[in-house]
GROMACS .gro file of C-alpha atoms in nm:
model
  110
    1UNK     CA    1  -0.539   0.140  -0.960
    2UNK     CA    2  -0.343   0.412  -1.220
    3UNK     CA    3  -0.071   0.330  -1.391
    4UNK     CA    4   0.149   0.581  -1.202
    5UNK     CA    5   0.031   0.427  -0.866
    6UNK     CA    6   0.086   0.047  -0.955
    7UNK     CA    7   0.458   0.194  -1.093
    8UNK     CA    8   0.504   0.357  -0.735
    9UNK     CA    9   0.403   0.014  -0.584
   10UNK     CA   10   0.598  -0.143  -0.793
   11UNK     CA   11   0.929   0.069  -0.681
   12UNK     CA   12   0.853   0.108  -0.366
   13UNK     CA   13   0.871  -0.294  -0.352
   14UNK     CA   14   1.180  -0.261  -0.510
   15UNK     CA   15   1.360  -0.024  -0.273
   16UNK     CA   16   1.197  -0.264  -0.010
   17UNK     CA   17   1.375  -0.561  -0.120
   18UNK     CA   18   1.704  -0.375  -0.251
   19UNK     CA   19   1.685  -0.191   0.171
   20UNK     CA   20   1.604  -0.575   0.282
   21UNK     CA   21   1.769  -0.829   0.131
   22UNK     CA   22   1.867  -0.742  -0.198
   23UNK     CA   23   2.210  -0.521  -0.246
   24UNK     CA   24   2.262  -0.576  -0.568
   25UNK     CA   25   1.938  -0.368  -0.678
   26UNK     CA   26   1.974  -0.091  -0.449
   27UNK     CA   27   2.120   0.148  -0.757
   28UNK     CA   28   1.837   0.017  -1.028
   29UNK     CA   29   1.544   0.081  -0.720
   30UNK     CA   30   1.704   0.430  -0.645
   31UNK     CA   31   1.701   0.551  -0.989
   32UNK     CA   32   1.373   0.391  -1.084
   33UNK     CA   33   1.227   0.626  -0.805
   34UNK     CA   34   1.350   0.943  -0.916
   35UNK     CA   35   1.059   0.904  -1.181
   36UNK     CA   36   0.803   0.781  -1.002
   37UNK     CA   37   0.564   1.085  -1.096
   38UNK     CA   38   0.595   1.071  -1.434
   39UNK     CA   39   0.679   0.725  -1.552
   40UNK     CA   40   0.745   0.663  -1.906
   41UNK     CA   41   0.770   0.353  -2.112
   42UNK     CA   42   1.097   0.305  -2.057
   43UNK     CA   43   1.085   0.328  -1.691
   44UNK     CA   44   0.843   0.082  -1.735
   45UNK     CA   45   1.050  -0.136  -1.918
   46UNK     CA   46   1.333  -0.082  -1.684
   47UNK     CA   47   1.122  -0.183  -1.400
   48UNK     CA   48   0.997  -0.472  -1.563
   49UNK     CA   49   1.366  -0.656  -1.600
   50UNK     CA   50   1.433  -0.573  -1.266
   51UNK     CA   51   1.096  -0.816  -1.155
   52UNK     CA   52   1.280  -1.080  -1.442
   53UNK     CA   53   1.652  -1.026  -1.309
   54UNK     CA   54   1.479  -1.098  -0.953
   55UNK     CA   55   1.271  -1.365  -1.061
   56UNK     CA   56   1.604  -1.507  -1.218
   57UNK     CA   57   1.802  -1.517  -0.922
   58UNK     CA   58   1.568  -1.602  -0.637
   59UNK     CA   59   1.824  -1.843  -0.520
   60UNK     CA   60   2.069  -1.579  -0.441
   61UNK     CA   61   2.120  -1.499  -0.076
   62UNK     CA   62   2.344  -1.322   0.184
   63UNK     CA   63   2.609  -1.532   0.368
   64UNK     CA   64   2.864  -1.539   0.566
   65UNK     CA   65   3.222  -1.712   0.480
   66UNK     CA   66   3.540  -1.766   0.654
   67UNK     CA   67   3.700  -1.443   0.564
   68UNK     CA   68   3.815  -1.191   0.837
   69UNK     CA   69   3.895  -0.900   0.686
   70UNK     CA   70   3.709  -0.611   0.603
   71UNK     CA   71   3.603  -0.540   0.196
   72UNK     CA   72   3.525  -0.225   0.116
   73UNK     CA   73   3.394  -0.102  -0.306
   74UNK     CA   74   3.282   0.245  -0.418
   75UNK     CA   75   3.146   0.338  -0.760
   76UNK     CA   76   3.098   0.651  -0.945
   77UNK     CA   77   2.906   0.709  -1.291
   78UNK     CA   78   2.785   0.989  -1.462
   79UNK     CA   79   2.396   1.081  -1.540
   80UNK     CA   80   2.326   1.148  -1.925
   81UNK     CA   81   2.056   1.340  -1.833
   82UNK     CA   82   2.196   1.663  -1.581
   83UNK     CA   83   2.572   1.515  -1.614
   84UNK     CA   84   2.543   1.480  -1.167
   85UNK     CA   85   2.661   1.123  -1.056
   86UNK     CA   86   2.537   0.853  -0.885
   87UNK     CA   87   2.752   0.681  -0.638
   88UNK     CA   88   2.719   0.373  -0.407
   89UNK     CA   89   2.939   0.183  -0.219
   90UNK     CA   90   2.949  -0.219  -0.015
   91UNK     CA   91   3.105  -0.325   0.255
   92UNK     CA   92   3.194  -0.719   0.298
   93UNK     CA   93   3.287  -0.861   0.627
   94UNK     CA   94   3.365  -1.226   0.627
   95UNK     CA   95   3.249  -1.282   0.249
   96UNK     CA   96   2.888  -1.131   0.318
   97UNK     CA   97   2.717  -0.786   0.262
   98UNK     CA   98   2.683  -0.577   0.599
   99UNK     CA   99   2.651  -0.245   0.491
  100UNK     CA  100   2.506  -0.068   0.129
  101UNK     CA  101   2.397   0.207  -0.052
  102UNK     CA  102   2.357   0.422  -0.351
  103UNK     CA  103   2.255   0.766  -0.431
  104UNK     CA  104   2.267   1.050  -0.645
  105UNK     CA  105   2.537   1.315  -0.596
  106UNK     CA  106   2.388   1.660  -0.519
  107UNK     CA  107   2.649   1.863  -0.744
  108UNK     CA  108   2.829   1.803  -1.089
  109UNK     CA  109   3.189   1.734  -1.026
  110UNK     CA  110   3.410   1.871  -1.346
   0.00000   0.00000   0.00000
């Protein structure tokens, strides 16, 4: 297999388990695939501690607590690169994870 195919695999298993199970990857597995045409070492390397912080914190899973109220969190960063901004947000309901996710903005915001 190429290396550019076994780094698609290897996102594409990402965004699986960040879609799945996994919130807390979902921004890491979303811009990991923007390059996954042209990889470069870094991306690589970026990939690669995303497999450790996994690997790390297998025991992690979604629950459910007592709470019943509705939690709601929204993020905004900029991109180095074209200066556009990624944003994401989570929604809690009863101290576990319902609802996620985390894209890049189509327009630069001044």
């Amino acid at each position: 297999m190429a290396t550019i195919e076994k780094y698609q695999s290897l996102v594409g298993s990402l965004l699986y388990v960040a879609v799945c199970t996994r919130p807390d990857l979902a921004i890491t597995a979303s811009i990991l695939g923007r390059k996954v045409c042209k990889p470069t070492e870094r991306d690589w390397t970026e990939a690669k501690r995303a497999l450790r912080y996994l690997k790390g914190t297998a025991g992690l899973k979604l629950r459910m607590g007592r709470k019943n109220h509705l939690e709601g969190y929204a993020d905004w960063a900029g991109d180095r690169a074209d200066r556009k901004s990624n944003s994401g947000f989570l929604f809690k309901l009863g101290g576990g994870t319902i609802s996620w996710t985390a894209r890049k903005q189509e327009c630069v915001t001044s």
